[in-house]
mmCIF file of C-alpha atoms and ligand atoms in Angstrom:
data_model
loop_
_atom_site.group_PDB
_atom_site.id
_atom_site.type_symbol
_atom_site.label_atom_id
_atom_site.label_comp_id
_atom_site.label_asym_id
_atom_site.label_seq_id
_atom_site.Cartn_x
_atom_site.Cartn_y
_atom_site.Cartn_z
ATOM 1 C CA MET A 1 135.025 -57.298 79.891
ATOM 2 C CA ILE A 2 138.302 -58.649 78.540
ATOM 3 C CA GLN A 3 138.124 -56.126 75.750
ATOM 4 C CA SER A 4 137.699 -53.096 78.009
ATOM 5 C CA SER A 5 140.512 -54.032 80.413
ATOM 6 C CA THR A 6 142.857 -54.477 77.436
ATOM 7 C CA ARG A 7 141.924 -50.994 76.326
ATOM 8 C CA MET A 8 142.761 -49.651 79.796
ATOM 9 C CA VAL A 9 146.200 -51.215 79.617
ATOM 10 C CA TYR A 10 146.895 -49.286 76.452
ATOM 11 C CA LEU A 11 145.263 -46.069 77.586
ATOM 12 C CA ALA A 12 146.694 -45.726 81.066
ATOM 13 C CA PRO A 13 150.283 -44.817 80.042
ATOM 14 C CA ALA A 14 148.954 -42.382 77.447
ATOM 15 C CA ILE A 15 146.767 -40.627 80.025
ATOM 16 C CA ALA A 16 149.666 -40.507 82.499
ATOM 17 C CA LEU A 17 151.870 -38.948 79.841
ATOM 18 C CA VAL A 18 149.305 -36.260 79.013
ATOM 19 C CA ILE A 19 148.961 -35.380 82.710
ATOM 20 C CA LEU A 20 152.737 -35.248 83.160
ATOM 21 C CA VAL A 21 153.315 -33.023 80.148
ATOM 22 C CA SER A 22 150.514 -30.611 81.019
ATOM 23 C CA THR A 23 151.698 -30.393 84.640
ATOM 24 C CA LEU A 24 155.242 -29.615 83.527
ATOM 25 C CA PHE A 25 153.959 -27.026 81.087
ATOM 26 C CA SER A 26 151.789 -25.222 83.612
ATOM 27 C CA CYS A 27 154.591 -25.326 86.237
ATOM 28 C CA GLY A 28 156.921 -23.690 83.744
ATOM 29 C CA ARG A 29 154.367 -20.995 83.073
ATOM 30 C CA THR A 30 153.669 -20.425 86.741
ATOM 31 C CA PHE A 31 157.374 -20.181 87.403
ATOM 32 C CA HIS A 32 157.786 -17.683 84.567
ATOM 33 C CA THR A 33 154.919 -15.460 85.750
ATOM 34 C CA ALA A 34 155.967 -15.659 89.377
ATOM 35 C CA ARG A 35 159.484 -14.583 88.429
ATOM 36 C CA ARG A 36 158.391 -11.450 86.597
ATOM 37 C CA PRO A 37 154.848 -10.083 86.570
ATOM 38 C CA ALA A 38 153.641 -8.150 83.544
ATOM 39 C CA LEU A 39 154.485 -4.437 83.360
ATOM 40 C CA ARG A 40 150.850 -3.553 84.024
ATOM 41 C CA VAL A 41 150.922 -5.434 87.314
ATOM 42 C CA GLU A 42 154.082 -3.647 88.455
ATOM 43 C CA ALA A 43 152.680 -0.304 87.280
ATOM 44 C CA ALA A 44 149.366 -0.812 89.071
ATOM 45 C CA ASN A 45 151.301 -1.466 92.287
ATOM 46 C CA ARG A 46 152.930 1.929 91.836
ATOM 47 C CA ASN A 47 149.608 3.523 90.996
ATOM 48 C CA ILE A 48 150.506 4.580 87.471
ATOM 49 C CA LEU A 49 149.455 3.456 84.016
ATOM 50 C CA VAL A 50 151.829 1.823 81.574
ATOM 51 C CA GLY A 51 150.730 2.280 77.996
ATOM 52 C CA ALA A 52 151.670 1.689 74.397
ATOM 53 C CA ALA A 53 150.633 3.278 71.138
ATOM 54 C CA ALA A 54 149.114 0.608 68.907
ATOM 55 C CA ARG A 55 147.865 0.173 65.353
ATOM 56 C CA SER A 56 144.652 -1.625 64.491
ATOM 57 C CA ALA A 57 146.202 -3.340 61.460
ATOM 58 C CA TYR A 58 148.542 -5.362 63.681
ATOM 59 C CA LEU A 59 145.941 -6.663 66.128
ATOM 60 C CA SER A 60 145.578 -9.772 63.970
ATOM 61 C CA GLU A 61 149.261 -10.582 64.528
ATOM 62 C CA HIS A 62 149.299 -13.137 67.344
ATOM 63 C CA SER A 63 152.421 -12.024 69.264
ATOM 64 C CA TYR A 64 151.526 -8.353 68.836
ATOM 65 C CA ALA A 65 148.051 -8.727 70.337
ATOM 66 C CA LYS A 66 149.209 -11.098 73.038
ATOM 67 C CA ILE A 67 151.938 -8.811 74.374
ATOM 68 C CA LEU A 68 149.859 -5.643 74.055
ATOM 69 C CA GLY A 69 146.947 -7.093 76.013
ATOM 70 C CA ALA A 70 149.059 -8.834 78.627
ATOM 71 C CA GLU A 71 151.695 -6.217 79.418
ATOM 72 C CA PHE A 72 149.952 -2.840 79.191
ATOM 73 C CA ASN A 73 146.987 -1.300 80.964
ATOM 74 C CA GLN A 74 146.713 1.704 78.645
ATOM 75 C CA LEU A 75 146.474 1.876 74.867
ATOM 76 C CA GLU A 76 146.573 4.817 72.470
ATOM 77 C CA PRO A 77 145.727 4.606 68.773
ATOM 78 C CA GLU A 78 148.967 5.580 66.997
ATOM 79 C CA ASN A 79 147.241 7.030 63.920
ATOM 80 C CA GLU A 80 143.601 5.963 63.808
ATOM 81 C CA LEU A 81 142.136 9.038 65.529
ATOM 82 C CA LYS A 82 144.110 11.584 63.525
ATOM 83 C CA PHE A 83 142.169 13.939 61.299
ATOM 84 C CA ALA A 84 143.185 12.461 57.931
ATOM 85 C CA ILE A 85 142.095 8.986 58.953
ATOM 86 C CA ILE A 86 139.005 9.615 61.018
ATOM 87 C CA HIS A 87 137.605 12.513 58.960
ATOM 88 C CA PRO A 88 138.978 12.013 55.420
ATOM 89 C CA SER A 89 136.407 14.131 53.652
ATOM 90 C CA GLN A 90 134.018 16.795 54.848
ATOM 91 C CA ASN A 91 131.005 14.556 55.294
ATOM 92 C CA LEU A 92 132.741 11.306 56.144
ATOM 93 C CA PHE A 93 133.833 10.077 59.543
ATOM 94 C CA ASP A 94 135.604 6.734 59.579
ATOM 95 C CA PHE A 95 135.725 5.312 63.093
ATOM 96 C CA ARG A 96 136.642 1.754 62.137
ATOM 97 C CA GLY A 97 140.318 1.700 63.168
ATOM 98 C CA GLY A 98 139.641 3.610 66.375
ATOM 99 C CA ASP A 99 136.688 1.392 67.239
ATOM 100 C CA ASP A 100 138.781 -1.776 66.787
ATOM 101 C CA LEU A 101 141.449 -0.448 69.141
ATOM 102 C CA VAL A 102 138.913 0.740 71.706
ATOM 103 C CA ALA A 103 137.240 -2.704 71.615
ATOM 104 C CA PHE A 104 140.617 -4.374 72.108
ATOM 105 C CA GLY A 105 141.381 -2.070 75.029
ATOM 106 C CA GLN A 106 138.031 -2.780 76.659
ATOM 107 C CA ALA A 107 138.396 -6.536 76.160
ATOM 108 C CA HIS A 108 141.765 -6.369 77.919
ATOM 109 C CA ASN A 109 140.725 -4.014 80.667
ATOM 110 C CA MET A 110 142.937 -1.190 79.414
ATOM 111 C CA LYS A 111 142.376 2.557 79.584
ATOM 112 C CA VAL A 112 142.298 4.198 76.170
ATOM 113 C CA ARG A 113 143.923 7.574 75.472
ATOM 114 C CA GLY A 114 142.890 9.706 72.507
ATOM 115 C CA HIS A 115 145.368 11.270 70.070
ATOM 116 C CA THR A 116 144.813 13.873 68.658
ATOM 117 C CA LEU A 117 142.249 16.566 67.709
ATOM 118 C CA VAL A 118 144.186 19.705 66.747
ATOM 119 C CA TRP A 119 147.469 19.052 64.942
ATOM 120 C CA HIS A 120 149.196 20.422 61.846
ATOM 121 C CA ARG A 121 150.161 17.003 60.451
ATOM 122 C CA GLN A 122 148.237 14.048 59.006
ATOM 123 C CA LEU A 123 145.520 16.389 57.785
ATOM 124 C CA PRO A 124 143.239 15.379 54.890
ATOM 125 C CA PRO A 125 143.571 17.332 51.631
ATOM 126 C CA TRP A 126 140.226 19.078 52.146
ATOM 127 C CA ILE A 127 141.780 20.838 55.163
ATOM 128 C CA ALA A 128 145.450 20.952 54.203
ATOM 129 C CA THR A 129 145.064 22.607 50.825
ATOM 130 C CA GLY A 130 143.929 25.777 52.584
ATOM 131 C CA LYS A 131 140.743 26.374 50.622
ATOM 132 C CA LEU A 132 138.557 26.962 53.664
ATOM 133 C CA THR A 133 138.061 30.397 55.177
ATOM 134 C CA SER A 134 138.664 31.115 58.865
ATOM 135 C CA SER A 135 135.012 30.991 59.698
ATOM 136 C CA GLN A 136 134.583 27.697 57.826
ATOM 137 C CA LEU A 137 137.622 26.237 59.595
ATOM 138 C CA LYS A 138 136.232 27.282 62.927
ATOM 139 C CA ASP A 139 132.952 25.440 62.260
ATOM 140 C CA VAL A 140 134.818 22.420 60.908
ATOM 141 C CA LEU A 141 137.089 22.111 63.946
ATOM 142 C CA LYS A 142 134.313 22.642 66.457
ATOM 143 C CA ASP A 143 132.202 20.003 64.741
ATOM 144 C CA HIS A 144 135.180 17.639 64.411
ATOM 145 C CA ILE A 145 135.951 17.831 68.126
ATOM 146 C CA ALA A 146 132.288 17.364 69.039
ATOM 147 C CA ARG A 147 131.719 14.408 66.719
ATOM 148 C CA VAL A 148 134.909 12.524 67.528
ATOM 149 C CA MET A 149 134.810 13.071 71.283
ATOM 150 C CA SER A 150 131.144 12.232 71.636
ATOM 151 C CA HIS A 151 131.626 9.052 69.589
ATOM 152 C CA TYR A 152 134.188 7.920 72.170
ATOM 153 C CA ALA A 153 132.631 9.443 75.288
ATOM 154 C CA GLY A 154 132.926 7.028 78.192
ATOM 155 C CA LYS A 155 135.440 4.949 76.231
ATOM 156 C CA ILE A 156 138.398 7.303 75.896
ATOM 157 C CA TYR A 157 139.358 8.744 79.259
ATOM 158 C CA ALA A 158 141.847 11.417 78.131
ATOM 159 C CA TRP A 159 142.565 13.333 74.937
ATOM 160 C CA ASP A 160 145.558 15.121 73.477
ATOM 161 C CA VAL A 161 143.310 17.962 72.414
ATOM 162 C CA VAL A 162 146.146 20.013 70.941
ATOM 163 C CA ASN A 163 149.432 18.540 69.761
ATOM 164 C CA GLU A 164 152.725 20.298 68.943
ATOM 165 C CA ALA A 165 151.464 23.890 68.717
ATOM 166 C CA PHE A 166 154.809 25.500 69.596
ATOM 167 C CA ASN A 167 158.110 25.916 67.776
ATOM 168 C CA ASP A 168 161.335 25.069 69.593
ATOM 169 C CA ASP A 169 162.007 28.777 70.182
ATOM 170 C CA GLY A 170 158.731 29.125 72.071
ATOM 171 C CA THR A 171 156.812 30.980 69.369
ATOM 172 C CA LEU A 172 153.523 29.572 68.137
ATOM 173 C CA ARG A 173 153.821 27.315 65.130
ATOM 174 C CA SER A 174 152.295 28.698 61.992
ATOM 175 C CA THR A 175 149.563 26.211 61.031
ATOM 176 C CA VAL A 176 146.214 25.948 59.317
ATOM 177 C CA TRP A 177 144.572 26.097 62.749
ATOM 178 C CA TYR A 178 146.520 29.078 64.071
ATOM 179 C CA ASP A 179 147.153 31.523 61.276
ATOM 180 C CA GLN A 180 146.982 29.871 57.820
ATOM 181 C CA PRO A 181 144.312 31.178 57.883
ATOM 182 C CA GLY A 182 143.448 29.889 61.391
ATOM 183 C CA THR A 183 140.140 29.500 63.178
ATOM 184 C CA GLY A 184 139.726 33.228 63.745
ATOM 185 C CA HIS A 185 142.392 33.939 66.343
ATOM 186 C CA ARG A 186 145.525 34.674 64.325
ATOM 187 C CA GLN A 187 147.897 36.946 66.201
ATOM 188 C CA GLU A 188 145.962 36.281 69.382
ATOM 189 C CA GLY A 189 148.558 33.887 70.808
ATOM 190 C CA THR A 190 147.121 30.832 72.500
ATOM 191 C CA ALA A 191 143.468 31.894 72.097
ATOM 192 C CA TYR A 192 142.797 29.244 69.449
ATOM 193 C CA ILE A 193 144.122 26.545 71.798
ATOM 194 C CA GLU A 194 141.923 27.861 74.586
ATOM 195 C CA GLU A 195 138.894 27.746 72.351
ATOM 196 C CA ALA A 196 139.633 24.165 71.266
ATOM 197 C CA LEU A 197 139.873 23.150 74.930
ATOM 198 C CA ARG A 198 136.497 24.735 75.648
ATOM 199 C CA TRP A 199 134.915 22.879 72.723
ATOM 200 C CA ALA A 200 136.500 19.667 73.989
ATOM 201 C CA ARG A 201 135.146 20.178 77.515
ATOM 202 C CA ASP A 202 131.671 20.704 76.081
ATOM 203 C CA ALA A 203 131.964 17.634 73.847
ATOM 204 C CA ASP A 204 132.864 15.255 76.697
ATOM 205 C CA PRO A 205 132.868 16.817 80.165
ATOM 206 C CA GLN A 206 134.257 13.589 81.705
ATOM 207 C CA ALA A 207 137.392 13.386 79.550
ATOM 208 C CA LYS A 208 140.734 14.655 80.807
ATOM 209 C CA LEU A 209 142.099 17.252 78.425
ATOM 210 C CA PHE A 210 145.800 17.390 77.605
ATOM 211 C CA TYR A 211 148.201 19.600 75.704
ATOM 212 C CA ASN A 212 150.925 17.355 74.215
ATOM 213 C CA ASP A 213 154.321 18.194 72.698
ATOM 214 C CA TYR A 214 157.853 16.979 71.991
ATOM 215 C CA GLY A 215 161.107 18.656 72.977
ATOM 216 C CA ALA A 216 159.444 20.218 76.037
ATOM 217 C CA GLU A 217 160.648 17.603 78.535
ATOM 218 C CA GLN A 218 163.457 19.810 79.808
ATOM 219 C CA ILE A 219 163.553 23.478 80.732
ATOM 220 C CA ASN A 220 163.992 25.366 77.454
ATOM 221 C CA PRO A 221 162.222 28.074 75.434
ATOM 222 C CA LYS A 222 159.539 25.631 74.244
ATOM 223 C CA SER A 223 158.671 24.305 77.700
ATOM 224 C CA ASP A 224 158.808 27.877 79.042
ATOM 225 C CA ALA A 225 156.155 28.881 76.503
ATOM 226 C CA ILE A 226 153.957 25.876 77.294
ATOM 227 C CA TYR A 227 154.357 26.575 81.005
ATOM 228 C CA LYS A 228 153.332 30.198 80.504
ATOM 229 C CA MET A 229 150.237 29.091 78.585
ATOM 230 C CA ALA A 230 149.340 26.430 81.155
ATOM 231 C CA LYS A 231 149.724 28.879 84.034
ATOM 232 C CA ASP A 232 147.526 31.412 82.285
ATOM 233 C CA PHE A 233 144.900 28.733 81.534
ATOM 234 C CA LYS A 234 144.865 27.480 85.116
ATOM 235 C CA GLU A 235 144.552 31.010 86.465
ATOM 236 C CA ARG A 236 141.614 31.758 84.203
ATOM 237 C CA GLY A 237 139.879 28.406 84.601
ATOM 238 C CA VAL A 238 140.417 27.239 81.025
ATOM 239 C CA ALA A 239 139.767 23.505 80.695
ATOM 240 C CA LEU A 240 143.255 22.018 80.820
ATOM 241 C CA ASP A 241 143.860 18.936 82.969
ATOM 242 C CA GLY A 242 147.279 17.782 81.946
ATOM 243 C CA VAL A 243 150.387 18.083 79.834
ATOM 244 C CA GLY A 244 151.802 15.215 77.802
ATOM 245 C CA PHE A 245 155.545 15.030 77.267
ATOM 246 C CA GLN A 246 156.392 12.906 74.268
ATOM 247 C CA PHE A 247 159.950 11.784 75.168
ATOM 248 C CA HIS A 248 161.250 10.750 71.752
ATOM 249 C CA GLU A 249 164.816 10.437 72.974
ATOM 250 C CA SER A 250 168.207 9.295 71.719
ATOM 251 C CA ALA A 251 171.254 7.969 73.587
ATOM 252 C CA SER A 252 172.381 11.543 74.272
ATOM 253 C CA PHE A 253 169.640 11.849 76.894
ATOM 254 C CA ASP A 254 171.856 9.923 79.285
ATOM 255 C CA ASN A 255 173.473 12.739 81.274
ATOM 256 C CA PRO A 256 172.805 14.201 84.701
ATOM 257 C CA ARG A 257 171.919 17.619 83.304
ATOM 258 C CA SER A 258 168.969 16.381 81.272
ATOM 259 C CA LEU A 259 167.636 14.371 84.185
ATOM 260 C CA ALA A 260 167.830 17.321 86.558
ATOM 261 C CA SER A 261 166.197 19.562 83.984
ATOM 262 C CA VAL A 262 163.251 17.201 83.406
ATOM 263 C CA ARG A 263 162.800 16.834 87.162
ATOM 264 C CA GLU A 264 162.675 20.611 87.593
ATOM 265 C CA ASN A 265 160.355 21.026 84.625
ATOM 266 C CA PHE A 266 157.969 18.353 85.935
ATOM 267 C CA ARG A 267 157.991 20.095 89.299
ATOM 268 C CA ARG A 268 156.869 23.463 87.911
ATOM 269 C CA PHE A 269 154.074 21.956 85.799
ATOM 270 C CA ALA A 270 152.905 19.817 88.728
ATOM 271 C CA ALA A 271 152.794 22.931 90.918
ATOM 272 C CA LEU A 272 150.096 24.307 88.587
ATOM 273 C CA GLY A 273 147.882 21.393 89.599
ATOM 274 C CA LEU A 274 148.255 19.606 86.266
ATOM 275 C CA GLU A 275 148.536 15.912 85.599
ATOM 276 C CA LEU A 276 151.714 14.932 83.729
ATOM 277 C CA GLN A 277 152.110 11.965 81.413
ATOM 278 C CA VAL A 278 154.969 10.479 79.432
ATOM 279 C CA THR A 279 153.089 9.931 76.204
ATOM 280 C CA GLU A 280 155.340 8.740 73.371
ATOM 281 C CA LEU A 281 158.499 7.323 74.884
ATOM 282 C CA ASP A 282 161.097 5.711 72.650
ATOM 283 C CA VAL A 283 164.889 5.763 72.740
ATOM 284 C CA ARG A 284 166.410 5.454 69.296
ATOM 285 C CA LEU A 285 169.851 3.939 68.700
ATOM 286 C CA THR A 286 172.262 3.845 65.791
ATOM 287 C CA ASP A 287 173.125 0.183 66.399
ATOM 288 C CA ALA A 288 172.005 -2.698 68.577
ATOM 289 C CA THR A 289 175.297 -3.684 70.212
ATOM 290 C CA PRO A 290 175.090 -4.919 73.814
ATOM 291 C CA GLU A 291 176.576 -1.601 74.995
ATOM 292 C CA SER A 292 173.952 0.434 73.125
ATOM 293 C CA LEU A 293 171.120 -1.721 74.438
ATOM 294 C CA LYS A 294 172.487 -1.332 77.942
ATOM 295 C CA LYS A 295 172.641 2.423 77.641
ATOM 296 C CA GLN A 296 169.107 2.420 76.268
ATOM 297 C CA ALA A 297 167.944 0.325 79.211
ATOM 298 C CA LYS A 298 169.471 2.872 81.575
ATOM 299 C CA ILE A 299 167.601 5.711 79.872
ATOM 300 C CA TYR A 300 164.294 3.838 80.054
ATOM 301 C CA SER A 301 164.938 3.249 83.725
ATOM 302 C CA GLU A 302 165.803 6.912 84.369
ATOM 303 C CA ILE A 303 162.705 8.224 82.623
ATOM 304 C CA THR A 304 160.509 5.735 84.468
ATOM 305 C CA ASN A 305 162.077 6.921 87.684
ATOM 306 C CA LEU A 306 161.401 10.569 86.822
ATOM 307 C CA CYS A 307 157.716 9.728 86.525
ATOM 308 C CA LEU A 308 157.616 7.538 89.637
ATOM 309 C CA THR A 309 159.204 10.215 91.783
ATOM 310 C CA GLN A 310 156.792 12.931 90.635
ATOM 311 C CA PRO A 311 153.339 12.336 92.189
ATOM 312 C CA ALA A 312 151.594 14.297 89.401
ATOM 313 C CA CYS A 313 152.954 11.880 86.764
ATOM 314 C CA THR A 314 150.227 9.327 86.126
ATOM 315 C CA ALA A 315 151.325 7.365 83.040
ATOM 316 C CA ILE A 316 154.313 6.140 81.121
ATOM 317 C CA GLN A 317 153.535 5.213 77.567
ATOM 318 C CA THR A 318 155.862 3.993 74.817
ATOM 319 C CA TRP A 319 155.308 4.809 71.145
ATOM 320 C CA GLY A 320 154.674 1.244 69.991
ATOM 321 C CA PHE A 321 156.352 -1.613 71.835
ATOM 322 C CA THR A 322 158.152 -3.779 69.284
ATOM 323 C CA ASP A 323 160.993 -2.705 66.992
ATOM 324 C CA LYS A 324 159.137 -4.619 64.280
ATOM 325 C CA HIS A 325 156.547 -1.830 64.118
ATOM 326 C CA SER A 326 158.140 1.483 65.049
ATOM 327 C CA TRP A 327 157.925 4.848 63.317
ATOM 328 C CA ILE A 328 161.584 5.589 64.186
ATOM 329 C CA PRO A 329 163.481 4.077 61.196
ATOM 330 C CA TYR A 330 161.235 6.005 58.791
ATOM 331 C CA PHE A 331 161.441 9.368 60.528
ATOM 332 C CA PHE A 332 165.026 9.214 61.793
ATOM 333 C CA PRO A 333 166.855 7.330 59.015
ATOM 334 C CA GLY A 334 169.926 5.468 60.223
ATOM 335 C CA THR A 335 168.398 4.870 63.647
ATOM 336 C CA GLY A 336 166.044 2.295 65.114
ATOM 337 C CA TRP A 337 165.886 -0.344 67.878
ATOM 338 C CA ALA A 338 163.972 2.177 69.972
ATOM 339 C CA LEU A 339 161.451 0.043 71.864
ATOM 340 C CA LEU A 340 161.126 -2.642 74.564
ATOM 341 C CA TRP A 341 160.752 -5.771 72.418
ATOM 342 C CA ASN A 342 162.967 -6.519 69.428
ATOM 343 C CA SER A 343 161.580 -7.298 65.993
ATOM 344 C CA ASP A 344 161.233 -10.997 66.935
ATOM 345 C CA TYR A 345 159.163 -10.036 69.965
ATOM 346 C CA ARG A 346 161.946 -10.838 72.403
ATOM 347 C CA GLU A 347 162.226 -8.721 75.510
ATOM 348 C CA LYS A 348 165.200 -6.363 75.381
ATOM 349 C CA PRO A 349 167.309 -5.066 78.290
ATOM 350 C CA ALA A 350 165.097 -1.959 78.174
ATOM 351 C CA TYR A 351 162.100 -4.128 79.030
ATOM 352 C CA GLN A 352 163.887 -5.621 82.044
ATOM 353 C CA ALA A 353 164.968 -2.147 83.126
ATOM 354 C CA LEU A 354 161.461 -0.733 82.925
ATOM 355 C CA SER A 355 160.079 -3.719 84.799
ATOM 356 C CA GLU A 356 162.710 -3.539 87.535
ATOM 357 C CA THR A 357 162.343 0.208 87.961
ATOM 358 C CA LEU A 358 158.581 -0.105 88.309
ATOM 359 C CA ARG A 359 159.145 -2.710 90.991
HETATM 360 C C1 LIG B 1 153.676 9.202 64.039
HETATM 361 C C2 LIG B 1 153.264 7.752 63.806
HETATM 362 O O1 LIG B 1 153.973 6.932 64.696
HETATM 363 C C3 LIG B 1 153.537 7.346 62.384
HETATM 364 O O2 LIG B 1 153.019 6.057 62.131
HETATM 365 C C4 LIG B 1 152.919 8.350 61.420
HETATM 366 O O3 LIG B 1 153.254 8.014 60.098
HETATM 367 C C5 LIG B 1 153.395 9.755 61.748
HETATM 368 O O4 LIG B 1 153.093 10.053 63.084
HETATM 369 N N1 LIG B 1 154.515 12.889 67.476
HETATM 370 C C6 LIG B 1 153.189 12.539 67.538
HETATM 371 C C7 LIG B 1 152.732 11.292 66.891
HETATM 372 O O5 LIG B 1 152.408 13.226 68.215
HETATM 373 O O6 LIG B 1 151.420 11.392 66.412
HETATM 374 C C8 LIG B 1 153.653 10.864 65.773
HETATM 375 O O7 LIG B 1 153.224 9.589 65.315
HETATM 376 C C9 LIG B 1 155.073 10.841 66.248
HETATM 377 C C10 LIG B 1 155.500 12.203 66.706
#
């Protein structure tokens, strides 16, 4: 009796302290969340998706996984579904990286977007070295689309079936799929794209099928050519549901002319009955001064606004989310700082701007 009451005397202050600390902690968290909901909450209120490209190798990094799962409601494998990775040799499909990302997306109630089936880059040597004939390439691509899309049927809701098929001047890019030697439609314009879309529709009739490209955000010869193709496809009932606009931008995007041009471009594609998505947004800088970060924030806000004000625009997705893991410094040397979180996972002004614009 004496013993147990003595123990209470010692324990009571300790218990009180634990309760106090945990109450303070949870209040702080509640306050934080109440002040600014996650991007995915704001986006859902506006009826759009907010996504990020992600890499399976980083899912084991605590801050990376935490932010990705908490802030975004769409995820797109940055590399894992590309030909070289998923189909490295003729008889080998490697779905591991894609499967890990799809599982992460499902566990966090995110939609998963597929990227990409027909592209001239990140091809395995057995395709890129050009040893296959047209008729072999045709069989290979048809089988590739069927195998990859059926593996992810019901798990990946939309696919960039064809990526970057046009040159900036609006001509078709010369690639292994088009005319080197191509899948049997060289000099037949967009026929090879049409055929790939038909194969994709057969492979997964539920998936939304996109054409995706960069440098076609504004009205210019490239977007004119894509528009012409899309119009033709819609008129003839070819399976095309949407167009993805990559939006790899720099600080020079910040002028009224580019905004007006994107708005007009979005309008003409939307009028065809297509869904539009911002698929690979990043805004690269040459330094990270407060002025540069502010300008970047403004551009993020403007692009978000362009999507919000166009009813056909259904998603805004950034290409990665932390400057720690961004393709930009490697592909545009001398630039970087392109994303919403810095390399220490701190929210940047661009994050605040995106969040406020969504609200
Ligand atoms: C990039 C990835 O981010 C890099 O990790 C990879 O090394 C090269 O490809 N347009 C696209 C994307 O459609 O697939 C590219 O992704 C960026 C440009």
